[in-house]
Amino acid sequence: MWELAEFKGVSLIKLSDGSSVQTYKSPDEVLKIINSGVKFVKIWGRVININAIWTIDVKEANDIDIFLMGITDDIMRD
């Protein structure tokens, strides 16, 4: 039996320059976008070349992470 549940984590995307970006999308969703043939992806207002993505780690989302991801203003969220 397959279970479909809402992803309750945060994907932490580490880039080649040492910085990182977080998204509420699951690693499978991020991987699907990367493998779709696009060269750039926009995550939280930041345009990233997919070749700069090194790893995608998952961490459990706590209330603070969920609150921060709900902020739409890029400057305030950062």
XYZ file of C-alpha atoms in Angstrom:
78
model
C 0.000 0.000 0.000
C 1.337 3.426 -0.958
C 1.028 6.262 1.482
C 0.949 9.838 0.285
C 1.794 12.299 2.990
C 2.748 15.933 3.032
C 6.493 16.466 3.130
C 7.255 17.727 6.650
C 10.876 18.621 6.100
C 13.140 21.207 4.613
C 15.504 20.473 1.750
C 18.851 22.119 2.373
C 20.549 22.647 -0.991
C 24.311 23.171 -0.732
C 25.992 25.019 -3.582
C 29.525 24.885 -4.976
C 30.398 28.309 -3.516
C 29.734 27.032 0.009
C 26.398 28.795 0.463
C 23.098 27.019 0.935
C 19.450 27.536 0.089
C 16.429 26.019 1.799
C 13.156 25.035 0.217
C 10.054 23.270 1.458
C 10.030 21.013 -1.623
C 11.084 17.405 -1.116
C 14.443 16.227 -2.496
C 12.565 14.129 -5.065
C 10.734 17.215 -6.352
C 14.002 19.163 -6.546
C 15.683 16.279 -8.372
C 12.791 16.035 -10.819
C 13.187 19.724 -11.695
C 16.970 19.402 -12.048
C 16.599 16.385 -14.355
C 13.981 18.124 -16.510
C 16.663 19.742 -18.659
C 16.537 23.267 -17.255
C 19.813 25.123 -16.762
C 18.682 27.528 -14.057
C 16.216 27.249 -11.202
C 14.789 30.047 -9.061
C 14.663 29.314 -5.338
C 13.385 32.039 -3.008
C 14.261 34.822 -5.434
C 17.749 33.492 -6.139
C 18.509 32.150 -9.624
C 20.865 29.182 -9.399
C 22.673 27.267 -12.129
C 21.849 23.586 -11.620
C 25.528 22.710 -12.118
C 26.289 24.641 -8.908
C 24.142 22.291 -6.798
C 26.323 19.832 -4.904
C 24.075 18.167 -2.356
C 20.483 18.136 -1.187
C 20.077 17.231 2.457
C 16.835 16.838 4.376
C 16.213 18.193 7.821
C 13.030 18.020 9.833
C 11.107 21.273 9.707
C 10.384 22.889 13.031
C 7.979 25.755 13.692
C 10.682 28.378 13.130
C 11.635 26.936 9.719
C 8.001 26.888 8.632
C 7.510 30.477 9.812
C 10.625 31.704 7.996
C 9.637 29.986 4.771
C 6.277 31.708 4.904
C 7.907 35.153 4.670
C 7.661 36.376 1.101
C 10.032 39.341 1.394
C 13.504 38.102 0.395
C 15.406 40.606 2.553
C 13.409 39.886 5.718
C 13.605 36.109 5.199
C 17.387 36.174 4.755
